[in-house]
Amino acid sequence: MAKSKDKDNKKADLPRERKLSNIPAHISNQPADETTVSLLRELVSHLRQKRSELREEWAKRIMGAELLTAMTREEILAEATSVYDNYVEALETGTYEALQAYARNLSERIIPRGVETHEVIGIVLLLRDTLARSLFSKYRDDFNKLNRILDAYEPAANRIANTVAVGFVQERERVIRDQQEAIRELSTPVLQVRERLLILPMIGIIDPQRARQLTEQLLQAIRKNRAKVVVIDITGVAAMDSKVANHLVQTVEAARLLGASVIVTGLSSEIAQTLVTIGVDLTKIITVGDLQGGIEEAERKLGYKVQIVDVSTKPSA
Amino acid sequence: MLVPILKHGDYLIASVQSSLTDEQLMKLLDSLVVKVANVRAKGVIVDVTILDIMDSFATRILRDMAHMIKLRGAPTVVVGIQPDVALAMVQLGLSLGDINTALDLEEGISLLNEYNGS
Amino acid sequence: MPNSLGDYIERNSSEKTFKVSSDKDVVKIREYARDVADDIGFSNNDRTLIATAVSEICRNIIEYAKYGKISIEYLNKNSKRGILITAKDSGPGISDINMALKDGYSSGRGMGVGLPGTKRIMDDFIIESKPDNGTKITMCKWVTT
């Protein structure tokens, strides 16, 4: 692309706050009355007091449950510290944006290490339980107080677990998408057979997404190879729904904007029918019966002379 | 100047250097039309490689430009449309009409040469 | 609310609103839209598409209502991500919405291009408009994996 942007600088202009909106109302809309707020405050100060002890215990339980096996003990402790602090902070502030940002950040770091979804959910739940147990032992003599503290704690803790898990999953999905994109690009089916001539064989069942991708790959290939003619062969395509047919037409038009003309070959009568049905003016698309014919037509357009050499009468050297 | 207009033999080449405001686009149209007449250009190339968006305003101006330049007897070729941009234009139904398009400057010149019978 | 949004969407604190009255606004807004689309994870082509669609909507506002507002928001639903764009103006309104959305329809200049094309590329697209009562367009697009 002609204009390159520094991605990180641009990110500074974007809103920092993004709330998750897929959390059921009964969790997210806990009435934050006076008691809940003060209970949470009490809870938070307890958790801060017991920070190192609870963190140790949690780390121990993580290793006991054989989670985060991809990480060393030191790494687990280090991450445990920041997760713990973010967790308590979320409890304290009642807002989850910072936690969400942290979760994405954490995910970005640990996904390449091979950490899986069940591990992330597992450790967050373990933390929730570790802290809950610590509350049990602190308030075991005051049953009522314990109940009220748990009433304040539980919804917040659940929301935290949800936030971290979803953050992780979203990051993971983004990684998978990037990887799939990379794979598809590597396996580009666009062939350069002559200078300035590209062939795109479309085979099998093409869904709209694959069609879109083929279009993008083709356009990039046109630019890279400076192609003037493209032959799109759809002999191998059994049927095409109108969405995909539309993509085909758009491909032809976009290629033209890049200065390349397109020849479609192998157009079956069914597909021709589909195209007509969606309102395509077939006279505007150059079509040739088969691939071979299409290539010859392309070569003619490019100014290659097609010579027929009769091998049998060639004199032996 | 935002859009340098160079003379290349009998042709004029306008290379857009950065995103243009509406006013600047219209100024370009005016300058080009005037220059075509002044130098009796036999063809015009507008290089839009740098543009990462082409909306209806830009396409309309380009169409008007080509039309006016045609009235002076010269064809216009738009070159350098980015693949993303081309696809977006097509998907949104933005059309350059009858304007010729080519991949890049080299192709544009060769297209103009064909037109002029060389 | 557009159909694909469902019940669980919160209007959230990521919304950013811009005024639209000049072509400089158009450029600023569409670049912001492109950055947001990038951040959300849309493909290269979709980013350009969204930015161009936003540009078209902005131009429609300027052309017909002289002044309006555009807001751009992040969408999140069950770990699907998307972008929500809302355009409002207090202009003359559209008397026949169906006609305006027909491909090739043009009441003057510009209208025929901006709306039908934009509707085609968005996942959801809702116009609310009454003559002399302004127009509100709500549209969203989701990232496909």
Coordinates of C-alpha atoms in Angstrom, one line a residue:
Chain A
M1 CA 0.0 0.0 0.0
A2 CA 1.2 3.4 -0.8
K3 CA 0.6 5.0 2.6
S4 CA 2.0 3.1 5.5
K5 CA 0.7 3.9 9.0
D6 CA 2.4 3.3 12.3
K7 CA -0.2 1.0 13.8
D8 CA 0.7 1.7 17.4
N9 CA 0.5 5.5 17.0
K10 CA -2.9 5.2 15.4
K11 CA -4.1 3.0 18.3
A12 CA -3.6 5.9 20.6
D13 CA -6.5 7.6 18.9
L14 CA -8.9 4.8 19.5
P15 CA -11.1 4.7 22.6
R16 CA -9.4 2.8 25.4
E17 CA -12.7 1.6 26.8
R18 CA -14.5 -1.2 25.4
K19 CA -17.0 -3.1 27.4
L20 CA -18.1 -6.6 26.8
S21 CA -21.7 -6.7 26.0
N22 CA -22.3 -10.4 26.0
I23 CA -22.7 -10.8 29.7
P24 CA -26.2 -11.7 30.9
A25 CA -27.9 -8.9 32.7
H26 CA -28.4 -10.5 36.0
I27 CA -24.7 -10.6 36.4
S28 CA -23.7 -7.3 35.1
N29 CA -26.6 -5.3 36.5
Q30 CA -26.2 -6.1 40.2
P31 CA -27.5 -3.2 42.1
A32 CA -24.5 -1.5 43.5
D33 CA -26.1 -0.3 46.7
E34 CA -24.2 1.0 49.7
T35 CA -23.8 -2.3 51.4
T36 CA -22.4 -4.1 48.4
V37 CA -19.9 -1.3 47.8
S38 CA -18.7 -1.3 51.4
L39 CA -18.6 -5.1 51.5
L40 CA -16.5 -5.1 48.4
R41 CA -14.2 -2.6 49.9
E42 CA -13.8 -4.7 52.9
L43 CA -13.2 -7.7 50.8
V44 CA -10.7 -5.9 48.6
S45 CA -8.6 -4.8 51.6
H46 CA -8.6 -8.3 52.9
L47 CA -7.4 -9.6 49.6
R48 CA -4.7 -7.0 49.5
Q49 CA -3.6 -7.8 53.0
K50 CA -3.3 -11.5 52.2
R51 CA -1.8 -10.8 48.8
S52 CA 1.4 -12.8 48.9
E53 CA 0.0 -15.7 50.8
L54 CA -3.1 -16.1 48.6
R55 CA -1.0 -15.7 45.5
E56 CA 1.4 -18.4 46.6
E57 CA -1.5 -20.7 47.4
W58 CA -3.1 -20.1 44.0
A59 CA 0.1 -20.7 42.2
K60 CA 0.5 -23.9 44.1
R61 CA -3.0 -25.0 43.1
I62 CA -2.3 -24.1 39.5
M63 CA 0.7 -26.4 39.4
G64 CA -1.1 -29.0 41.4
A65 CA -3.8 -29.0 38.7
E66 CA -1.1 -29.3 36.1
L67 CA -2.2 -26.2 34.3
L68 CA 0.1 -23.8 32.4
T69 CA 2.6 -26.7 31.9
A70 CA 4.1 -24.7 29.1
M71 CA 5.4 -22.2 31.6
T72 CA 8.1 -22.3 34.2
R73 CA 7.4 -21.9 37.9
E74 CA 8.9 -18.4 37.9
E75 CA 6.8 -17.4 34.9
I76 CA 3.7 -18.7 36.6
L77 CA 4.4 -16.7 39.7
A78 CA 5.1 -13.6 37.7
E79 CA 1.9 -13.9 35.8
A80 CA 0.0 -14.8 38.9
T81 CA 1.0 -11.6 40.5
S82 CA -0.3 -9.4 37.7
V83 CA -3.5 -11.5 37.3
Y84 CA -4.1 -11.3 41.0
D85 CA -3.6 -7.5 41.1
N86 CA -5.8 -6.9 38.1
Y87 CA -8.4 -9.2 39.6
V88 CA -8.5 -7.3 42.9
E89 CA -8.5 -4.0 41.1
A90 CA -11.5 -5.1 39.0
L91 CA -13.3 -6.0 42.2
E92 CA -12.4 -2.7 43.7
T93 CA -13.4 -0.4 40.8
G94 CA -16.3 -2.4 39.5
T95 CA -15.1 -1.6 36.0
Y96 CA -13.7 -4.2 33.7
E97 CA -12.0 -2.3 30.9
A98 CA -8.6 -2.4 32.4
L99 CA -9.0 -6.1 33.1
Q100 CA -10.2 -6.7 29.6
A101 CA -7.1 -4.9 28.2
Y102 CA -4.9 -6.9 30.5
A103 CA -6.6 -10.1 29.4
R104 CA -5.9 -9.4 25.8
N105 CA -2.4 -8.4 26.6
L106 CA -1.9 -11.6 28.6
S107 CA -3.4 -13.7 25.8
E108 CA -1.1 -12.2 23.3
R109 CA 1.8 -13.3 25.3
I110 CA 0.7 -16.8 26.3
I111 CA -1.0 -18.0 23.2
P112 CA 2.3 -18.3 21.3
R113 CA 3.5 -20.4 24.3
G114 CA 0.8 -22.9 23.6
V115 CA -1.5 -22.1 26.5
E116 CA -5.0 -23.3 25.9
T117 CA -8.5 -22.0 26.6
H118 CA -9.3 -24.6 29.3
E119 CA -6.1 -23.6 31.1
V120 CA -6.9 -20.0 31.2
I121 CA -10.4 -20.6 32.4
G122 CA -9.1 -23.1 34.9
I123 CA -6.6 -20.8 36.5
V124 CA -9.1 -18.0 36.8
L125 CA -11.6 -20.3 38.4
L126 CA -8.9 -21.5 40.8
L127 CA -8.2 -18.0 41.8
R128 CA -11.8 -17.3 42.4
D129 CA -12.0 -20.4 44.6
T130 CA -8.8 -19.7 46.4
L131 CA -10.1 -16.2 47.3
A132 CA -13.5 -17.6 48.2
R133 CA -12.0 -20.1 50.6
S134 CA -10.0 -17.4 52.2
L135 CA -13.3 -15.5 52.7
F136 CA -14.8 -18.6 54.3
S137 CA -12.0 -18.9 56.8
K138 CA -12.0 -15.2 57.6
Y139 CA -15.8 -14.9 58.2
R140 CA -16.5 -18.4 59.4
D141 CA -17.6 -17.1 62.8
D142 CA -20.1 -14.7 61.4
F143 CA -22.4 -16.7 59.1
N144 CA -24.5 -13.7 58.2
K145 CA -21.6 -11.6 57.3
L146 CA -20.1 -14.4 55.3
N147 CA -23.3 -14.7 53.3
R148 CA -23.4 -11.0 52.6
I149 CA -19.8 -10.9 51.6
L150 CA -20.3 -13.8 49.2
D151 CA -23.4 -12.2 47.8
A152 CA -21.2 -9.2 46.9
Y153 CA -18.2 -11.3 45.8
E154 CA -19.8 -13.9 43.6
P155 CA -21.3 -11.9 40.8
A156 CA -18.2 -9.7 40.5
A157 CA -16.0 -12.8 40.5
N158 CA -18.1 -14.5 37.8
R159 CA -17.9 -11.4 35.7
I160 CA -14.2 -11.3 36.0
A161 CA -13.9 -14.9 35.0
N162 CA -16.1 -14.2 32.0
T163 CA -14.1 -11.2 31.0
V164 CA -10.8 -12.9 31.1
A165 CA -12.1 -16.0 29.3
V166 CA -13.8 -14.1 26.5
G167 CA -10.7 -11.8 26.1
F168 CA -8.6 -14.9 25.7
V169 CA -10.9 -16.6 23.2
Q170 CA -11.2 -13.4 21.1
E171 CA -7.4 -13.1 21.0
R172 CA -7.1 -16.7 20.1
E173 CA -9.6 -16.4 17.3
R174 CA -7.8 -13.5 15.9
V175 CA -4.6 -15.5 15.8
I176 CA -6.4 -18.4 14.1
R177 CA -7.8 -16.0 11.6
D178 CA -4.4 -14.6 10.8
Q179 CA -2.9 -18.0 10.4
Q180 CA -5.7 -19.1 8.1
E181 CA -5.1 -16.0 6.1
A182 CA -1.4 -16.8 5.8
I183 CA -2.1 -20.4 4.8
R184 CA -4.5 -19.3 2.1
E185 CA -2.1 -16.8 0.8
L186 CA 0.6 -19.4 0.5
S187 CA -1.7 -21.7 -1.3
T188 CA -2.7 -19.2 -3.9
P189 CA -4.1 -21.0 -6.9
V190 CA -3.3 -18.2 -9.3
L191 CA -0.9 -19.4 -12.0
Q192 CA 1.2 -17.4 -14.2
V193 CA 1.6 -19.2 -17.4
R194 CA 2.9 -16.6 -19.7
E195 CA 4.2 -13.1 -19.2
R196 CA 1.2 -10.9 -18.4
L197 CA -1.2 -13.8 -18.4
L198 CA -2.7 -15.4 -15.3
I199 CA -5.0 -18.3 -15.0
L200 CA -7.3 -18.8 -12.0
P201 CA -8.8 -22.3 -12.0
M202 CA -11.8 -22.4 -9.7
I203 CA -12.6 -25.9 -8.6
G204 CA -15.2 -27.6 -6.5
I205 CA -17.6 -25.9 -4.2
I206 CA -16.9 -22.2 -3.7
D207 CA -18.5 -20.5 -0.8
P208 CA -18.8 -16.7 -0.8
Q209 CA -16.0 -16.4 1.6
R210 CA -13.6 -18.5 -0.5
A211 CA -14.8 -16.5 -3.5
R212 CA -14.0 -13.2 -1.9
Q213 CA -10.6 -14.5 -1.0
L214 CA -9.9 -15.8 -4.5
T215 CA -10.8 -12.3 -5.8
E216 CA -8.4 -10.6 -3.4
Q217 CA -5.6 -13.0 -4.3
L218 CA -6.3 -12.6 -8.0
L219 CA -6.2 -8.8 -7.8
Q220 CA -3.0 -8.9 -5.9
A221 CA -1.5 -11.3 -8.4
I222 CA -2.5 -9.0 -11.3
R223 CA -0.6 -6.2 -9.7
K224 CA 2.4 -8.3 -8.8
N225 CA 2.7 -10.0 -12.1
R226 CA 1.5 -7.0 -14.1
A227 CA -0.9 -9.2 -15.9
K228 CA -2.9 -7.9 -18.8
V229 CA -5.2 -10.9 -19.3
V230 CA -6.7 -13.3 -16.8
V231 CA -8.4 -16.5 -17.6
I232 CA -10.8 -17.6 -15.0
D233 CA -11.7 -21.2 -15.6
I234 CA -14.9 -22.5 -13.9
T235 CA -15.1 -25.8 -15.6
G236 CA -14.5 -27.5 -12.3
V237 CA -17.3 -25.6 -10.6
A238 CA -20.5 -27.6 -10.5
A239 CA -22.9 -24.9 -9.4
M240 CA -22.8 -21.4 -8.3
D241 CA -25.2 -19.5 -6.2
S242 CA -26.0 -15.9 -6.9
K243 CA -23.7 -14.7 -4.2
V244 CA -20.7 -16.4 -5.7
A245 CA -21.8 -15.4 -9.2
N246 CA -21.9 -11.8 -8.0
H247 CA -18.4 -12.2 -6.7
L248 CA -17.3 -13.5 -10.1
V249 CA -18.8 -10.5 -11.8
Q250 CA -17.2 -8.1 -9.3
T251 CA -13.9 -9.8 -9.9
V252 CA -14.1 -9.2 -13.6
E253 CA -15.0 -5.5 -13.0
A254 CA -12.3 -5.0 -10.4
A255 CA -9.7 -6.6 -12.6
R256 CA -10.6 -4.2 -15.4
L257 CA -9.9 -1.3 -13.1
L258 CA -6.5 -2.7 -12.7
G259 CA -6.1 -2.7 -16.5
A260 CA -6.6 -6.4 -17.0
S261 CA -9.2 -8.1 -19.1
V262 CA -10.8 -11.3 -18.0
I263 CA -11.8 -14.3 -20.0
V264 CA -14.1 -16.7 -18.3
T265 CA -13.9 -20.3 -19.6
G266 CA -15.8 -23.4 -18.8
L267 CA -19.1 -21.7 -18.3
S268 CA -21.8 -24.4 -18.0
S269 CA -25.3 -23.6 -19.1
E270 CA -26.5 -23.8 -15.5
I271 CA -24.1 -21.2 -14.4
A272 CA -24.9 -19.1 -17.4
Q273 CA -28.5 -19.3 -16.3
T274 CA -27.5 -18.2 -12.8
L275 CA -25.7 -15.2 -14.1
V276 CA -28.5 -14.2 -16.3
T277 CA -30.9 -14.5 -13.4
I278 CA -28.9 -12.1 -11.3
G279 CA -29.0 -9.7 -14.1
V280 CA -25.6 -10.0 -15.5
D281 CA -25.2 -8.9 -19.1
L282 CA -23.3 -11.9 -20.5
T283 CA -22.3 -9.9 -23.5
K284 CA -20.2 -7.8 -21.2
I285 CA -18.1 -10.8 -20.1
I286 CA -15.8 -12.5 -22.5
T287 CA -16.5 -16.1 -22.4
V288 CA -14.9 -19.0 -24.2
G289 CA -15.9 -22.6 -24.2
D290 CA -12.9 -24.3 -22.7
L291 CA -9.7 -23.5 -20.9
Q292 CA -7.5 -24.2 -23.9
G293 CA -9.6 -21.9 -26.1
G294 CA -9.4 -19.3 -23.4
I295 CA -5.7 -19.4 -23.3
E296 CA -5.4 -19.1 -27.0
E297 CA -7.8 -16.1 -27.0
A298 CA -5.7 -14.5 -24.2
E299 CA -2.5 -15.0 -26.2
R300 CA -4.1 -13.5 -29.2
K301 CA -5.0 -10.5 -27.0
L302 CA -1.5 -10.2 -25.8
G303 CA -0.2 -10.3 -29.3
Y304 CA 1.4 -13.7 -29.3
K305 CA 1.3 -15.5 -32.6
V306 CA -0.2 -18.9 -32.3
Q307 CA 1.8 -21.2 -34.5
I308 CA 0.8 -24.7 -35.2
V309 CA 3.8 -26.9 -35.6
D310 CA 3.3 -30.2 -37.3
V311 CA 5.7 -32.4 -35.5
S312 CA 5.4 -35.4 -37.7
T313 CA 6.8 -33.7 -40.8
K314 CA 9.7 -32.1 -38.9
P315 CA 12.9 -33.2 -40.5
S316 CA 15.2 -35.0 -38.1
A317 CA 18.3 -33.1 -37.4
Chain B
M1 CA 2.2 21.6 -5.7
L2 CA 0.1 18.7 -4.5
V3 CA -0.3 17.2 -7.9
P4 CA 2.7 17.7 -10.2
I5 CA 1.7 17.6 -13.9
L6 CA 4.5 16.5 -16.1
K7 CA 4.8 16.5 -19.8
H8 CA 5.9 13.2 -21.2
G9 CA 6.3 13.6 -25.0
D10 CA 2.8 14.4 -26.2
Y11 CA 1.2 13.3 -23.0
L12 CA 0.5 14.8 -19.6
I13 CA 1.0 12.8 -16.5
A14 CA -0.6 13.9 -13.2
S15 CA 0.7 11.9 -10.2
V16 CA -1.4 12.4 -7.1
Q17 CA 1.0 12.7 -4.2
S18 CA -1.3 12.5 -1.2
S19 CA -4.9 12.4 -0.2
L20 CA -6.7 15.3 -1.8
T21 CA -9.5 17.4 -0.4
D22 CA -12.5 18.1 -2.6
E23 CA -11.2 21.5 -3.5
Q24 CA -7.8 20.2 -4.5
L25 CA -9.4 17.5 -6.7
M26 CA -11.4 20.2 -8.5
K27 CA -8.4 22.4 -8.9
L28 CA -6.6 19.4 -10.5
L29 CA -9.4 19.0 -12.9
D30 CA -9.2 22.7 -13.9
S31 CA -5.4 22.7 -14.2
L32 CA -5.4 19.6 -16.3
V33 CA -8.0 20.7 -18.7
V34 CA -6.3 24.0 -19.2
K35 CA -2.9 22.4 -19.7
V36 CA -4.2 19.9 -22.2
A37 CA -5.4 22.7 -24.4
N38 CA -2.2 24.7 -23.9
V39 CA 0.2 22.0 -24.8
R40 CA -2.1 20.2 -27.2
A41 CA -1.6 17.0 -25.3
K42 CA -2.5 13.8 -27.1
G43 CA -3.3 12.0 -23.9
V44 CA -3.5 12.3 -20.1
I45 CA -2.6 9.9 -17.4
V46 CA -3.8 10.3 -13.9
D47 CA -1.9 8.3 -11.4
V48 CA -3.9 7.5 -8.3
T49 CA -1.6 4.9 -6.7
I50 CA -1.4 6.8 -3.5
L51 CA -5.1 7.0 -2.9
D52 CA -6.4 4.4 -0.5
I53 CA -10.0 5.4 -0.9
M54 CA -12.0 6.3 -4.0
D55 CA -15.5 7.4 -3.2
S56 CA -18.3 8.7 -5.3
F57 CA -16.9 12.3 -5.3
A58 CA -13.5 11.2 -6.6
T59 CA -15.0 9.0 -9.2
R60 CA -17.4 11.7 -10.4
I61 CA -14.6 14.2 -10.7
L62 CA -12.5 11.8 -12.6
R63 CA -15.3 11.1 -15.0
D64 CA -15.9 14.8 -15.5
M65 CA -12.2 15.3 -16.0
A66 CA -12.0 12.6 -18.6
H67 CA -15.1 14.0 -20.4
M68 CA -13.7 17.5 -20.6
I69 CA -10.3 16.3 -21.7
K70 CA -12.0 14.2 -24.3
L71 CA -13.7 17.4 -25.6
R72 CA -10.2 18.6 -26.3
G73 CA -9.5 15.5 -28.3
A74 CA -7.4 13.6 -25.8
P75 CA -8.1 10.3 -24.0
T76 CA -7.5 9.9 -20.3
V77 CA -6.1 6.9 -18.6
V78 CA -6.4 6.4 -14.8
V79 CA -3.6 4.2 -13.5
G80 CA -2.6 2.8 -10.2
I81 CA -5.9 1.9 -8.6
Q82 CA -5.1 -0.3 -5.6
P83 CA -6.6 -3.8 -5.5
D84 CA -8.5 -3.0 -2.3
V85 CA -9.8 0.2 -3.7
A86 CA -10.8 -1.4 -7.0
L87 CA -12.8 -4.1 -5.1
A88 CA -14.4 -1.6 -2.8
M89 CA -15.5 0.6 -5.8
V90 CA -17.0 -2.4 -7.6
Q91 CA -18.8 -3.7 -4.5
L92 CA -20.3 -0.3 -3.8
G93 CA -21.3 0.2 -7.4
L94 CA -18.9 3.2 -8.1
S95 CA -18.1 3.2 -11.7
L96 CA -15.5 5.1 -13.7
G97 CA -17.7 4.8 -16.7
D98 CA -15.9 4.7 -19.9
I99 CA -12.6 5.9 -18.6
N100 CA -9.7 3.7 -19.5
T101 CA -7.7 2.2 -16.7
A102 CA -4.3 0.6 -16.6
L103 CA -2.2 -1.0 -14.0
D104 CA 0.6 1.6 -13.8
L105 CA 2.4 4.5 -15.6
E106 CA 4.1 2.2 -18.0
E107 CA 0.9 0.5 -19.0
G108 CA -0.9 3.8 -19.2
I109 CA 1.7 5.2 -21.6
S110 CA 1.6 2.0 -23.7
L111 CA -2.2 2.2 -23.9
L112 CA -2.1 5.8 -25.0
N113 CA 0.5 4.8 -27.6
E114 CA -1.9 2.2 -28.9
Y115 CA -4.6 4.8 -29.1
N116 CA -2.5 7.2 -31.0
G117 CA -1.6 4.4 -33.5
S118 CA 2.1 4.1 -32.6
Chain C
M1 CA -32.1 -2.1 16.2
P2 CA -30.7 -4.1 13.4
N3 CA -31.7 -7.8 13.5
S4 CA -28.3 -9.3 13.9
L5 CA -27.7 -7.4 17.1
G6 CA -30.2 -9.2 19.3
D7 CA -30.8 -8.6 22.9
Y8 CA -27.4 -8.7 24.4
I9 CA -25.8 -5.7 22.8
E10 CA -25.0 -2.8 25.1
R11 CA -24.4 0.6 23.7
N12 CA -21.0 0.9 25.2
S13 CA -18.4 3.5 26.0
S14 CA -16.5 3.0 22.8
E15 CA -18.8 5.2 20.8
K16 CA -17.3 8.2 19.2
T17 CA -19.4 10.8 17.5
F18 CA -18.3 13.3 14.8
K19 CA -20.0 16.2 13.3
V20 CA -20.3 16.2 9.5
S21 CA -20.4 19.4 7.6
S22 CA -17.5 19.7 5.3
D23 CA -15.3 17.4 3.2
K24 CA -12.5 17.7 5.7
D25 CA -14.8 16.0 8.2
V26 CA -15.5 13.3 5.7
V27 CA -11.8 12.5 5.4
K28 CA -11.3 12.5 9.1
I29 CA -14.3 10.3 9.9
R30 CA -13.5 7.7 7.2
E31 CA -9.9 7.4 8.4
Y32 CA -11.2 6.9 11.9
A33 CA -13.6 4.3 10.7
R34 CA -10.8 2.5 8.9
D35 CA -8.7 2.5 12.0
V36 CA -11.5 1.1 14.0
A37 CA -12.2 -1.6 11.4
D38 CA -8.5 -2.5 11.5
D39 CA -8.6 -2.7 15.3
I40 CA -11.6 -4.9 15.2
G41 CA -9.9 -7.3 12.9
F42 CA -11.6 -6.8 9.5
S43 CA -9.7 -7.9 6.4
N44 CA -7.9 -5.4 4.3
N45 CA -10.6 -5.3 1.7
D46 CA -13.4 -4.9 4.3
R47 CA -11.5 -2.0 5.9
T48 CA -11.4 -0.1 2.7
L49 CA -15.0 -1.0 2.1
I50 CA -16.2 0.2 5.4
A51 CA -14.1 3.4 5.1
T52 CA -15.5 4.1 1.6
A53 CA -19.1 3.3 2.8
V54 CA -18.7 5.8 5.6
S55 CA -17.4 8.3 3.2
E56 CA -20.5 7.9 1.0
I57 CA -22.9 8.2 4.0
C58 CA -21.1 11.4 5.0
R59 CA -21.3 12.8 1.6
N60 CA -25.0 12.1 1.5
I61 CA -25.5 14.0 4.7
I62 CA -23.6 17.0 3.4
E63 CA -25.4 17.0 0.1
Y64 CA -28.9 16.7 1.4
A65 CA -28.9 18.0 4.9
K66 CA -25.7 20.2 5.1
Y67 CA -25.1 19.0 8.6
G68 CA -25.3 15.8 10.5
K69 CA -23.6 13.5 13.0
I70 CA -21.9 10.2 12.5
S71 CA -21.1 7.8 15.3
I72 CA -18.9 4.8 15.2
E73 CA -18.9 2.0 17.8
Y74 CA -17.3 -1.3 18.5
L75 CA -19.7 -4.2 18.7
N76 CA -19.2 -7.4 20.7
K77 CA -21.5 -10.4 20.7
N78 CA -20.6 -13.8 21.9
S79 CA -17.1 -13.2 20.8
K80 CA -18.1 -12.0 17.4
R81 CA -16.8 -8.6 16.7
G82 CA -18.2 -5.9 14.5
I83 CA -18.6 -2.2 13.8
L84 CA -21.8 -0.1 14.2
I85 CA -22.2 3.1 12.3
T86 CA -25.0 5.5 12.9
A87 CA -25.7 8.6 10.8
K88 CA -28.2 11.2 11.8
D89 CA -29.3 14.4 10.2
S90 CA -32.2 16.9 10.4
G91 CA -32.4 17.3 6.7
P92 CA -35.4 17.1 4.4
G93 CA -35.7 13.4 4.8
I94 CA -36.3 10.7 2.2
S95 CA -39.9 10.6 1.0
D96 CA -39.6 7.2 -0.6
I97 CA -37.1 5.0 1.1
N98 CA -37.7 2.0 -1.1
M99 CA -37.0 4.1 -4.2
A100 CA -33.9 5.5 -2.7
L101 CA -32.5 2.1 -2.1
K102 CA -33.1 0.9 -5.6
D103 CA -30.0 0.4 -7.5
G104 CA -29.4 3.2 -10.0
Y105 CA -31.9 5.5 -8.4
S106 CA -30.7 9.1 -8.2
S107 CA -32.7 12.0 -6.9
G108 CA -30.3 14.6 -8.2
R109 CA -26.7 13.6 -7.6
G110 CA -25.0 11.3 -5.3
M111 CA -28.0 9.6 -3.6
G112 CA -28.2 6.9 -6.2
V113 CA -24.7 5.7 -5.4
G114 CA -24.3 6.0 -1.7
L115 CA -27.3 4.2 -0.2
P116 CA -27.9 1.1 -2.3
G117 CA -24.3 0.3 -2.5
T118 CA -23.7 0.8 1.2
K119 CA -26.8 -1.3 2.0
R120 CA -25.4 -4.1 -0.1
I121 CA -22.1 -4.4 1.7
M122 CA -23.4 -4.0 5.3
D123 CA -24.8 -6.9 7.2
D124 CA -27.6 -4.9 8.6
F125 CA -28.9 -1.5 7.3
I126 CA -31.9 0.4 8.6
I127 CA -33.1 3.8 7.5
E128 CA -35.6 5.8 9.5
S129 CA -36.7 8.9 7.6
K130 CA -39.7 11.1 7.3
P131 CA -40.0 14.1 5.0
D132 CA -38.8 17.2 6.8
N133 CA -38.0 15.1 9.8
G134 CA -34.4 14.1 9.2
T135 CA -32.9 10.8 8.5
K136 CA -31.2 8.2 10.7
I137 CA -29.2 5.4 9.2
T138 CA -28.0 2.5 11.4
M139 CA -25.8 -0.1 9.9
C140 CA -23.4 -2.8 11.1
K141 CA -20.9 -5.2 9.8
W142 CA -19.5 -8.3 11.5
V143 CA -16.1 -9.8 11.1
T144 CA -16.3 -13.2 9.4
T145 CA -13.7 -15.8 10.3

